[in-house]
Each structure stands twice: as structure tokens, then as C-alpha cells.
Tab-separated table of C-alpha atoms in Angstrom:
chain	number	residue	atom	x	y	z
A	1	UNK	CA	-3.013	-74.979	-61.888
A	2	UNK	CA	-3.522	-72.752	-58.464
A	3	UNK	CA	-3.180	-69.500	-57.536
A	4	UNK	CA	-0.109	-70.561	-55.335
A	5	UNK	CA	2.060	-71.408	-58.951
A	6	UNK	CA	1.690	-67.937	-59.634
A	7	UNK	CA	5.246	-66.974	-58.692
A	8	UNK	CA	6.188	-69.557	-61.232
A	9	UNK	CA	9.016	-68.020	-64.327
A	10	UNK	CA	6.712	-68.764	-67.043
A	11	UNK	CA	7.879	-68.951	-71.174
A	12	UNK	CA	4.983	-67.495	-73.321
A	13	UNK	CA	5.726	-68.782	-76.729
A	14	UNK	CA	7.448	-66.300	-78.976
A	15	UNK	CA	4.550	-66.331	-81.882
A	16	UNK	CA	5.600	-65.134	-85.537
A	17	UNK	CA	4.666	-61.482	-85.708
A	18	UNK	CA	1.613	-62.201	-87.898
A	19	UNK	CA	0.403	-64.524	-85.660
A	20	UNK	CA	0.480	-62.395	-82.341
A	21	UNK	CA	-3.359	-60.908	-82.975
A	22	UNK	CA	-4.993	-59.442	-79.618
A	23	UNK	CA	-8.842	-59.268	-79.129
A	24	UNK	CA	-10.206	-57.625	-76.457
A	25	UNK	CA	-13.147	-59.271	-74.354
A	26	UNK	CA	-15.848	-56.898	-72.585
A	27	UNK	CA	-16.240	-57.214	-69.217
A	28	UNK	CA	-17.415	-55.601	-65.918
A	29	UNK	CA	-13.496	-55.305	-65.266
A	30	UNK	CA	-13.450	-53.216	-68.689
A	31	UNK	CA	-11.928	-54.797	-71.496
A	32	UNK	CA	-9.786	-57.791	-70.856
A	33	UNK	CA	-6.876	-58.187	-73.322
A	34	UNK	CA	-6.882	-61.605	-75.020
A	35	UNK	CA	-3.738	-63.242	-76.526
A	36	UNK	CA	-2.979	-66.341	-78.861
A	37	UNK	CA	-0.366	-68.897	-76.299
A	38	UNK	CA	-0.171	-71.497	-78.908
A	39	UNK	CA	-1.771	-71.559	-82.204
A	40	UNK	CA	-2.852	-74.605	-85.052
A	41	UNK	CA	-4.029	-77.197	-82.701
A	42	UNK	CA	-6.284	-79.961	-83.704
A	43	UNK	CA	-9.510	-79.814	-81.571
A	44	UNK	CA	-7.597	-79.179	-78.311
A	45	UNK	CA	-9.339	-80.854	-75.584
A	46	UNK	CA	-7.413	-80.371	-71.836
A	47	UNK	CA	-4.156	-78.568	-71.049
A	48	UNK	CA	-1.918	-78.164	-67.685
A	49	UNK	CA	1.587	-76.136	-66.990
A	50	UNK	CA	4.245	-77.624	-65.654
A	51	UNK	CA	6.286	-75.583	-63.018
A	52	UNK	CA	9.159	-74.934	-65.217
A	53	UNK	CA	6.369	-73.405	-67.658
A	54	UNK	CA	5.911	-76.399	-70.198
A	55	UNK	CA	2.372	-76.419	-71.825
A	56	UNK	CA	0.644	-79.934	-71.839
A	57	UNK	CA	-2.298	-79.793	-74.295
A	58	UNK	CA	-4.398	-82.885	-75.176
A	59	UNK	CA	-5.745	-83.354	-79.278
A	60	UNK	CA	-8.750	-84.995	-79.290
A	61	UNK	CA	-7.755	-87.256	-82.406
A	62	UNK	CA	-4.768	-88.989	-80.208
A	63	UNK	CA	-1.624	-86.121	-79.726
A	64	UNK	CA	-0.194	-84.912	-76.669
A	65	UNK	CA	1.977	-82.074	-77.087
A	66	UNK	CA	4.373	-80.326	-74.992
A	67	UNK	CA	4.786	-76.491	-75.579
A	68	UNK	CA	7.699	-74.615	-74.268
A	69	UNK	CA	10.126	-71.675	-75.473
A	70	UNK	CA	8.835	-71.488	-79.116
A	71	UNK	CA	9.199	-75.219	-79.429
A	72	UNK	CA	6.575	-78.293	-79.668
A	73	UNK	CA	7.365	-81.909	-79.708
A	74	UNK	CA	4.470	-84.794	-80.410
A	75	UNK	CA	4.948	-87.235	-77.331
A	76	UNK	CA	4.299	-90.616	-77.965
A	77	UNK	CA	3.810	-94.017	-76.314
A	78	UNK	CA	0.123	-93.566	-75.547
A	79	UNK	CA	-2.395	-96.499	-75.311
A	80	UNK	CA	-4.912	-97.430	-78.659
A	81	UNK	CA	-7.134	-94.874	-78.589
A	82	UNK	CA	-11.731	-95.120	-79.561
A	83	UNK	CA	-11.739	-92.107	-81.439
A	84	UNK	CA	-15.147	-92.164	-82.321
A	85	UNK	CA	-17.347	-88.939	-82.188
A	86	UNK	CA	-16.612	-87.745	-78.735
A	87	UNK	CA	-14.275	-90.087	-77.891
A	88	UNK	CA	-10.178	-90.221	-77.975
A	89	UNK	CA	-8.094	-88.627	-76.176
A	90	UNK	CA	-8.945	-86.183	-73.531
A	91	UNK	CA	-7.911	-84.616	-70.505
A	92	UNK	CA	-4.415	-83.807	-68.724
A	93	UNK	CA	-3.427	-83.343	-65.287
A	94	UNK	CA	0.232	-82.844	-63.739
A	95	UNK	CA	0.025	-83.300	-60.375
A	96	UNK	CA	0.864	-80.767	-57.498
A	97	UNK	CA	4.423	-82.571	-56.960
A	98	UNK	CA	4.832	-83.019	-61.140
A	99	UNK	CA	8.786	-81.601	-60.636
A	100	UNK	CA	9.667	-84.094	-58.484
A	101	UNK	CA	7.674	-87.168	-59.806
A	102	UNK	CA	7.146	-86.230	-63.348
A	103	UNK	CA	3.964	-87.888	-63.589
A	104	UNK	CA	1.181	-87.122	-65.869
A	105	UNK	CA	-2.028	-88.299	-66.022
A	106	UNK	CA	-4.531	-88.819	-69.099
A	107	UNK	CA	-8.237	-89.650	-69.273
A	108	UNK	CA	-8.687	-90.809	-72.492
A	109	UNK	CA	-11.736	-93.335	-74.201
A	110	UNK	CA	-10.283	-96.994	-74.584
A	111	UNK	CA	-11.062	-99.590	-76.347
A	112	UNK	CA	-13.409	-102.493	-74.844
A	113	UNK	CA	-16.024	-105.734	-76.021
A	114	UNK	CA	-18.388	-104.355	-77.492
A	115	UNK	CA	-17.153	-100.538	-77.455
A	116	UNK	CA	-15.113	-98.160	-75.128
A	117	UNK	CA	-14.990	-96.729	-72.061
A	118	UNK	CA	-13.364	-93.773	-69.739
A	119	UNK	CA	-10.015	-94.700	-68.622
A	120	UNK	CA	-6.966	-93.310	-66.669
A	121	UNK	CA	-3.468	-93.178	-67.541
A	122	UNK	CA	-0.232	-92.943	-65.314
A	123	UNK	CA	2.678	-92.047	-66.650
A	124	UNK	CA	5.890	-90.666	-66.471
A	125	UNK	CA	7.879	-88.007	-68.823
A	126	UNK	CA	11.398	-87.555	-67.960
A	127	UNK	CA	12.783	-83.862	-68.606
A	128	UNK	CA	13.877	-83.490	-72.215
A	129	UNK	CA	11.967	-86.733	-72.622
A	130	UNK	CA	9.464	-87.119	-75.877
A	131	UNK	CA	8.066	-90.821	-75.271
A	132	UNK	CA	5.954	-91.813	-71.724
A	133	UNK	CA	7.491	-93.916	-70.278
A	134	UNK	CA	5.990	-96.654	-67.650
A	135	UNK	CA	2.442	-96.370	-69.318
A	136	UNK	CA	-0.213	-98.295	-67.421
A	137	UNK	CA	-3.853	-98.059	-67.255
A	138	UNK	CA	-4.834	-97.422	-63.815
A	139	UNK	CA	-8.321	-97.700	-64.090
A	140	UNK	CA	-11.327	-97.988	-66.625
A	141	UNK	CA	-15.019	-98.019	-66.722
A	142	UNK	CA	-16.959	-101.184	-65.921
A	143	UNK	CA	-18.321	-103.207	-67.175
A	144	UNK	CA	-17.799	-101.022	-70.434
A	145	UNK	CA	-20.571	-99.616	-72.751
A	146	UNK	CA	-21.275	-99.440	-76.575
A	147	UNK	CA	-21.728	-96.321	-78.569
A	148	UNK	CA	-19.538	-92.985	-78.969
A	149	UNK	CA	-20.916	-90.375	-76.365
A	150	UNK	CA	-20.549	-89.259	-72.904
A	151	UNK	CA	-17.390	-90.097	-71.780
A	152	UNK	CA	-16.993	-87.148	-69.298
A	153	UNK	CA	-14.117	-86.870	-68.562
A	154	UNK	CA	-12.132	-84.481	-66.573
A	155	UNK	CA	-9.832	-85.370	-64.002
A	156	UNK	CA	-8.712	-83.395	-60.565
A	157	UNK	CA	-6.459	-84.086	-57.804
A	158	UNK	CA	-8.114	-83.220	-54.440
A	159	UNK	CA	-6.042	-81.750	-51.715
A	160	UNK	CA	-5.322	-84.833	-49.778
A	161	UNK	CA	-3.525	-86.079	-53.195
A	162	UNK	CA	-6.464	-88.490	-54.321
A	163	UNK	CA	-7.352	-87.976	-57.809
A	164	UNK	CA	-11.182	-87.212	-58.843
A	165	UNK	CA	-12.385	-88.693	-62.457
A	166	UNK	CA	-15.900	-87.090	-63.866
A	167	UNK	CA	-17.920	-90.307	-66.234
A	168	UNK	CA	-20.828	-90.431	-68.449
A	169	UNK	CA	-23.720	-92.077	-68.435
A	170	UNK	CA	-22.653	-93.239	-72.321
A	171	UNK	CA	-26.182	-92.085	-73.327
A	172	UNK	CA	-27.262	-95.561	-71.541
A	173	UNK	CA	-29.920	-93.215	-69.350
A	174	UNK	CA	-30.631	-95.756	-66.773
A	175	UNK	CA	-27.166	-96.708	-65.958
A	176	UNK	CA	-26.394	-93.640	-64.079
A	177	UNK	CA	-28.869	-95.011	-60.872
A	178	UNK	CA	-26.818	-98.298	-61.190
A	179	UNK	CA	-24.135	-98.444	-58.663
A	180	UNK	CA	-22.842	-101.986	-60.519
A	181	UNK	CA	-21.862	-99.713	-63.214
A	182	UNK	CA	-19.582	-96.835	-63.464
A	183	UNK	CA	-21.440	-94.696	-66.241
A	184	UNK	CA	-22.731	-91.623	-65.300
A	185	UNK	CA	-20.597	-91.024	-62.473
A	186	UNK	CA	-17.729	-89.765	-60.566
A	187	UNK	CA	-15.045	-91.879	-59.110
A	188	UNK	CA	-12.253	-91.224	-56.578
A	189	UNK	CA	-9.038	-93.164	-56.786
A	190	UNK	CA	-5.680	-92.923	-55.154
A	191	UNK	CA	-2.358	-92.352	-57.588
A	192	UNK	CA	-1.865	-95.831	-58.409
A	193	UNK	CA	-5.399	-96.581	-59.226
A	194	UNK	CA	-6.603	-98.732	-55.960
A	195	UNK	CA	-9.439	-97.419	-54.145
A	196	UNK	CA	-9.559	-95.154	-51.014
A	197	UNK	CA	-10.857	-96.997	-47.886
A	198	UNK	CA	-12.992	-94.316	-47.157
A	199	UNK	CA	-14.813	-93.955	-50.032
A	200	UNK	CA	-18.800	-93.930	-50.135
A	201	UNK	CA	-19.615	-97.591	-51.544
A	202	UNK	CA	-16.576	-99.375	-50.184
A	203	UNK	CA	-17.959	-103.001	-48.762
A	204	UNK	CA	-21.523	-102.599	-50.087
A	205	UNK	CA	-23.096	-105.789	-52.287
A	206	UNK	CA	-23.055	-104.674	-56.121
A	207	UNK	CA	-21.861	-101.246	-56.161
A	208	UNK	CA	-18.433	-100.441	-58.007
A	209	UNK	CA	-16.449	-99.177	-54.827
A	210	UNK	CA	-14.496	-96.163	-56.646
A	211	UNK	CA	-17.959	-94.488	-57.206
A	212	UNK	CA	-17.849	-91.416	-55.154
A	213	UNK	CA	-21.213	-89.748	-56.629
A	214	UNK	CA	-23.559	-90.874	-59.108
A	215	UNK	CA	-26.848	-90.094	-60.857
A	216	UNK	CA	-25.329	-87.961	-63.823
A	217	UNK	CA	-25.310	-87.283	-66.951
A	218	UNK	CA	-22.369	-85.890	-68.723
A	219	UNK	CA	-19.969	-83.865	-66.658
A	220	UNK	CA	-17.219	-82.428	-68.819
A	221	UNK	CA	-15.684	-79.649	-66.014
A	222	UNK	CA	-14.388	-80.199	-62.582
A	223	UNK	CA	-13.426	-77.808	-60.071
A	224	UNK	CA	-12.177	-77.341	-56.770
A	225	UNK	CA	-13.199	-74.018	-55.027
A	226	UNK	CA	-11.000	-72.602	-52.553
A	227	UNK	CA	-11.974	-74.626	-49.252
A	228	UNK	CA	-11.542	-77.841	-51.236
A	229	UNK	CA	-14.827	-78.253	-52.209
A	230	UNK	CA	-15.574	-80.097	-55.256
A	231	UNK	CA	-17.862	-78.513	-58.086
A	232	UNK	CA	-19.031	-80.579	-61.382
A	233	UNK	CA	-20.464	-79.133	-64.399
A	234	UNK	CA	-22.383	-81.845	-66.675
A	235	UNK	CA	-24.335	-81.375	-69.677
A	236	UNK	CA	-28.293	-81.742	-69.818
A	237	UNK	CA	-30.497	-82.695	-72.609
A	238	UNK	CA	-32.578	-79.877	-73.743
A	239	UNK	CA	-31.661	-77.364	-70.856
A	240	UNK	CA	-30.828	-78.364	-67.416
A	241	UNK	CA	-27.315	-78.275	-67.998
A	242	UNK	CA	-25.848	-78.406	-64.137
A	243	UNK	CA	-23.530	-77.470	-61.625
A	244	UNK	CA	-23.715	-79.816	-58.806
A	245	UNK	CA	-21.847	-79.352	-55.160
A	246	UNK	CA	-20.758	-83.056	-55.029
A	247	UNK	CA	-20.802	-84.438	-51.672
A	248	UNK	CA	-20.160	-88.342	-51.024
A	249	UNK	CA	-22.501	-90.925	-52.120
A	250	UNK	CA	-24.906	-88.572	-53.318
A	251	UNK	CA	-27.440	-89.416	-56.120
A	252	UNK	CA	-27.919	-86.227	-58.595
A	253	UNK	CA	-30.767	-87.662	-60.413
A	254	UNK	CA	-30.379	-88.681	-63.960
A	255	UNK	CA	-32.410	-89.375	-65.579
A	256	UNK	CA	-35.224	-89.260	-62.599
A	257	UNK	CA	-35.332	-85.975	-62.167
A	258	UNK	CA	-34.065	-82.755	-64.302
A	259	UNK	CA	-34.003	-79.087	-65.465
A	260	UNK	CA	-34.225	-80.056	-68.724
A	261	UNK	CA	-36.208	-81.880	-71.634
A	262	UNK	CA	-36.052	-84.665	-74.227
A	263	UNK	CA	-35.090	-83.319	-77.585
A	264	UNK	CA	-38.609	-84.436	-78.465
A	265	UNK	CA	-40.082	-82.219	-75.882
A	266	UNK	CA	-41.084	-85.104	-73.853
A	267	UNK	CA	-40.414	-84.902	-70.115
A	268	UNK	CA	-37.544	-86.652	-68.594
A	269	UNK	CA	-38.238	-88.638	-65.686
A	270	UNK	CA	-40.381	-87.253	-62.473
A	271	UNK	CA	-39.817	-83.752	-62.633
A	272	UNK	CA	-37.325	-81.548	-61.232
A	273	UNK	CA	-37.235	-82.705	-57.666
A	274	UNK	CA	-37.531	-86.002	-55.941
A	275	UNK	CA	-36.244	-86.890	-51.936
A	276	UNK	CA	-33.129	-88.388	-51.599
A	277	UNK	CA	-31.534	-86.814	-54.860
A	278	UNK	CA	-29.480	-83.704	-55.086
A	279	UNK	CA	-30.636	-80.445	-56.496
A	280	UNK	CA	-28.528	-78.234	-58.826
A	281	UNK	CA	-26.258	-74.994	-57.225
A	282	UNK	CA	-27.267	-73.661	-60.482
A	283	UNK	CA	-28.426	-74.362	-63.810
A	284	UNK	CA	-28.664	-73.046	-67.326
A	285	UNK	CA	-32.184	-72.998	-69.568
A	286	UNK	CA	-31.249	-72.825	-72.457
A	287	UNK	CA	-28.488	-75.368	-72.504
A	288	UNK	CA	-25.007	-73.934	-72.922
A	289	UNK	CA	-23.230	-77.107	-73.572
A	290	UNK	CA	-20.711	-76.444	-70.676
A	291	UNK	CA	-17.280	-77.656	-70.852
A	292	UNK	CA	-14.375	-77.329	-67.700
A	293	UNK	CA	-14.730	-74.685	-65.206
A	294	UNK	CA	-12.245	-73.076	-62.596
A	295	UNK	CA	-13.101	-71.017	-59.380
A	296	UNK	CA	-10.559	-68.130	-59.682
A	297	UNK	CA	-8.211	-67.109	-56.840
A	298	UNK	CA	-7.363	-63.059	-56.262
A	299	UNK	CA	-8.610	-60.489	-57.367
A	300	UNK	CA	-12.150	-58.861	-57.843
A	301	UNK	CA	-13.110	-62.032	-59.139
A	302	UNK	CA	-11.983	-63.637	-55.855
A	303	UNK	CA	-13.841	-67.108	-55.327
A	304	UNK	CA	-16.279	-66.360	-58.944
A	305	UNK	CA	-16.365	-69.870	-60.965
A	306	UNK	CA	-15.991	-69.350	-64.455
A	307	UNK	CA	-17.566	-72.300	-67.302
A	308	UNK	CA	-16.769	-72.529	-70.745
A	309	UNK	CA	-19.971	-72.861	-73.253
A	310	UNK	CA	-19.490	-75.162	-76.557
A	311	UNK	CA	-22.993	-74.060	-77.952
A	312	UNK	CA	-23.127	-69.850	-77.555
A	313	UNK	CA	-19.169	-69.713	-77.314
A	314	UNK	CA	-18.355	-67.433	-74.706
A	315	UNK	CA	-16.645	-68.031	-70.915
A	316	UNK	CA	-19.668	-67.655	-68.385
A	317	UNK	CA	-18.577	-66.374	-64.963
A	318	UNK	CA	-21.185	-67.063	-62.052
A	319	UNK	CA	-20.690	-65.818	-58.753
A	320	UNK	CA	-22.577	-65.051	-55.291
A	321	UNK	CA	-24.291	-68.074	-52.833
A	322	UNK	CA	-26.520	-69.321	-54.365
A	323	UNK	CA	-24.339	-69.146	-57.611
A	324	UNK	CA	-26.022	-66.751	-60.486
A	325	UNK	CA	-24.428	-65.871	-63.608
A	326	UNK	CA	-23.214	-62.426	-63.408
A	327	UNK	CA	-21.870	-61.745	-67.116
A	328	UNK	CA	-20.417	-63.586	-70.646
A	329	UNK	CA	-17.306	-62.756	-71.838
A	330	UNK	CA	-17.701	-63.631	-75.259
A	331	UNK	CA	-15.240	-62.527	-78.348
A	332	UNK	CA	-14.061	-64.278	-81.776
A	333	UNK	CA	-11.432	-65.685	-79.394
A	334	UNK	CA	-14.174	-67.509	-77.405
A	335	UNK	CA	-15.696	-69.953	-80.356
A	336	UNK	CA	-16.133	-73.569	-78.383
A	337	UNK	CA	-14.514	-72.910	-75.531
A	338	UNK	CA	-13.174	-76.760	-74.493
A	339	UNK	CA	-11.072	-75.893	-71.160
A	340	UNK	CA	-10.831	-73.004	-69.063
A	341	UNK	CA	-8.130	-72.812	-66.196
A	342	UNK	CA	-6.904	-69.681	-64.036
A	343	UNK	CA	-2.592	-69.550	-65.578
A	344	UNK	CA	0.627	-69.250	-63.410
A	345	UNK	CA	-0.028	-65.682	-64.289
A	346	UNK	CA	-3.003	-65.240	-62.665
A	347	UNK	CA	-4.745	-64.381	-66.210
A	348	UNK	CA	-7.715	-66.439	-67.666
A	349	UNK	CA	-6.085	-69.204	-69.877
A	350	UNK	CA	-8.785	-71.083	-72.311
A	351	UNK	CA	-8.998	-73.149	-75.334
A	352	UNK	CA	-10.812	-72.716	-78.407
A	353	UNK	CA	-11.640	-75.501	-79.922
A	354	UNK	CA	-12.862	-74.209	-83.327
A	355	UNK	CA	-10.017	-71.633	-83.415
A	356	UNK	CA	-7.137	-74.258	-82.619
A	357	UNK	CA	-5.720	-71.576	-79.962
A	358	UNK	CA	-4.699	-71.451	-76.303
A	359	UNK	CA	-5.455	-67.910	-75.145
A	360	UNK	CA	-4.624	-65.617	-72.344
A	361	UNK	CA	-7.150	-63.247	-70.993
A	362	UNK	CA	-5.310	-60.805	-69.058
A	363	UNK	CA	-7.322	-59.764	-65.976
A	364	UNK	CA	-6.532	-55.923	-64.564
């Protein structure tokens, strides 16, 4: 969702009466009125709008739902799901030309020898439509890793149409500085899943070519600021959680160097800085547990990038070059915030993952 969909006729679901509770959010803005979208979800993990106002929202445990006028239907014919501690189904995009195409896309952990790995959906959903239809795969994580963490994954379309997929390392540490493998990485792929000819590691001996940028750990937001640039958030270990400027081909240094610790205490790696690897545009000590991020559009937030935090449960909104954090807006509304996005209204849009809710934080 952009700034441009603002102009965009948008139905807010008509809640029961009981249901409609505001909260109000502090902020430098004064307080910022907060409203339940849709209610009772089952850890909500990634949502999009369409243009006609339809709310996609992802359920970790294997639903996609579609939310419009009052009304939600369960759309099936999605792929076996690993729904395994952090894995199952995950996050949603709809494409800039959705209304024409109808195609949706899905990141979602799938099933592989000897455990499961990130993977990428294409679909389509015809209008009134509540089964996919011409489901296919388009790509998944090689050569495929065991265990039940760090699948990433958000996925982003990039201006020139390509699509941009965020992967974990799996908690296999040393696999992020392996460009044979795709764990602990980002990839860029074009809409039907082949690779772009101009990507970083196309042609080179034993690197997977739809790596763009590698060297991380567990990036769970993507965003795109307003020049195209792309941003990553990933998790750390005991602080260090990041947000990295990604550039082509770049190596952000997991687990050689970081911000953070081992939950022992013990050091990870060399330190915080080594040549040839990327440093941080900003990082958090303590962790936060970060989740998606969006860089807002208008406003006197203009260009600010805001990051939801799992652990302390508020939104964190970091502004300025070099990025700092200017403020939290935090509120019962804000407990595990999973996905943050700027709405066709403008407003701050957010899930809450232990309150089951898609929100609306009105901006003045």
C-alpha cells in the first residue's frame, strides 16, 4: 500500500457496537485515535488492501481471509503448509496492478527433506472468487534446512515490478556467508519466479543467482522509502536487532560481525565491524524483536520509518539521517505488533498479534 492509493473508496468494516472500542495512542502529534478494522483473528501475520478496499490478512496457522463490507470468507486452495513454531503461513502482497491481474502473492514455510523452507506463491483470485486459482510455487529456498525458525519472510515489489523476498538464516549461523545457500538472505525475482539478468550473483560458480544481499540473520520487515530505496529490518540475538540500507551484493555480516550477543553472553563473531561487510543505519540495544516496517508518505511524519516491536509492544517511529528513534507509540492496542503498513487512508494500519485485531491509527 502507497500513499498514491489514498484516493481509493475504502469499506471500514461495520463492527457490532460492542466491539467498536477506541484507544488513544500518545504521540508528539498529540493523541492519535486508534480503531479495531477487523477483530478475532488467529495470530495475524501480513495483510494488504486491494483497490476496491478488500482486506487480505494472512493466519499464521494456514487461513487467508478476505475482509470487505462486514463480510469475511476463508479462501482456500493453498499449498501444505510446515506449521511448526514460526513457521506456516505468512506474508501477503497484491501487486501495484492487483485490479487488472488479480494476482496475489504468499510467502509461506513449505514442506522439504529433511524440514521446510521459505517459499513464494503466485496466484490468482477472481472477483467474488473464494478458492486461488492457478496456484504454483514460484520459488523456494535451497537446498532447504531443518528446524522451525527464521524463515523471514516478507515480500515487496520494487518499482520496476520485480518482487523482493527477505530469508533466514534458519538458525544455521554459518549459512548466511554461503552464497550456495539461500538462508539468511534476500532474493530478487521477477513475477513468474525466474531470475533478473541483472542481479548481483548471476553467472558466478556456486552462488544461488536470485541472492540479491546476504549475511543476515532474520529479517521479518521490508520497506521501500520514497526514492525506491530498499530498507530491511532483521532480528539480532541478544541486541543488535538491525536496519540495514540494502544495496546489491552486499554482505551484512552474520554471524561475523554484530550489535548484539549470544544468549549466553558470549560474543558473536569478530566484533561489530569488519571491511567488506555492511554496517547497520541503525540499531536497537536492547533487542525489540522487530517485525515489518513502512516509511510513511505526507504529513509531519513525511519520509519517518515506522517498526513494529514483538518484545516491548509498541510501533517505534525513527526518523532523521542517520536514522534515530524519535518516540514509541505504545497502547493496549499495540501488544505484538506483527505488521505495520501506512492505509489507503493515509492513517497508521497495524496488527496485533496477541489482540487478534487490525487497527487504524488515525494521524491529524
Amino acid at each position: 500500500m502507497t500513499r498514491a492509493a489514498i484516493a481509493t473508496t475504502l469499506s471500514i468494516l461495520a463492527l457490532p457496537a460492542a466491539a467498536q472500542e477506541e484507544v488513544d495512542i500518545a504521540s508528539s502529534l498529540g493523541d492519535l485515535t486508534v480503531t479495531p478494522i477487523v477483530q478475532g483473528l488467529d495470530m495475524p501475520w501480513g495483510f494488504d488492501v486491494a483497490p476496491d478496499g478488500t482486506i487480505f490478512i494472512t493466519e499464521k496457522a494456514g487461513s487467508l481471509l478476505t475482509v470487505r463490507d462486514g463480510a469475511s470468507e476463508r479462501i482456500s486452495g493453498l499449498p501444505e503448509l510446515y506449521t511448526q513454531r514460526q513457521g506456516g503461513l505468512l506474508d501477503v502482497m497484491l501487486p501495484r496492478d492487483f485490479a487488472e491481474t488479480r494476482e496475489i502473492f504468499l510467502t509461506y514455510s513449505r514442506p522439504q527433506k529433511g524440514g521446510a523452507g521459505t517459499a513464494v506463491l503466485k496466484a490468482t483470485l477472481p472477483e467474488g472468487a473464494t478458492a486461488l486459482e492457478n496456484a504454483q510455487t514460484i520459488f523456494e529456498m535451497a537446498p532447504g534446512s531443518s528446524g522451525g525458525a527464521h524463515f523471514g519472510s516478507r515480500i515487496r515489489e520494487a518499482p520496476d515490478g520485480t518482487l523482493f523476498v527477505t530469508i533466514g538464516e534458519r538458525g544455521d549461523r554459518p549459512a548466511a556467508q554461503d552464497l550456495s545457500r539461500h538462508n539468511g538472505s534476500v532474493i530478487r525475482i521477477n513475477r513468474d519466479g525466474s531470475v533478473p539478468d541483472d542481479n548481483p550473483f548471476v553467472g558466478q560458480n556456486g552462488a544461488q543467482p536470485e541472492i540479491w544481499s546476504y549475511g543476515h540473520r532474520n529479517p521479518q520487515g521490508a520497506a521501500f522509502d520514497a526514492s525506491g530505496q530498499l530498507f530491511v529490518v532483521e532480528h539480532g540475538a541478544q541486541g543488535g536487532d538491525e536496519v540495514n540500507r540494502i544495496a546489491p551484493g552486499a554482505n551484512y555480516g552474520w554471524p561475523v560481525i554484530s550489535y548484539g550477543r549470544h544468549y549466553s553472553g558470549a560474543q558473536i563473531g569478530e566484533g561489530t565491524a569488519k571491511d567488506g561487510m555492511e554496517q547497520p543505519e541503525f540499531y536497537w540495544d536492547p533487542s525489540i524483536a522487530p517485525s515489518d516496517a513502512v516509511f510513511l508518505e505526507g504529513g509531519d511524519w513525511n519520509g519517518d520509518m515506522l517498526v513494529g516491536s514483538l518484545k516491548f509492544n509498541y510501533i517505534s517511529r525513527l526518523t532523521g539521517d542517520p536514522l534515530r528513534e524519535a518516540e514509541r507509540l505504545e497502547s493496549e492496542a499495540t501488544l505484538r505488533v506483527r505488521d505495520v503498513d501506512q492505509g489507503p487512508d493515509g492513517d497508521i494500519w497495524f496488527l496485533s498479534e496477541v489482540n487478534g485485531t487490525l487497527y487504524r491509527a488515525a494521524l491529524p
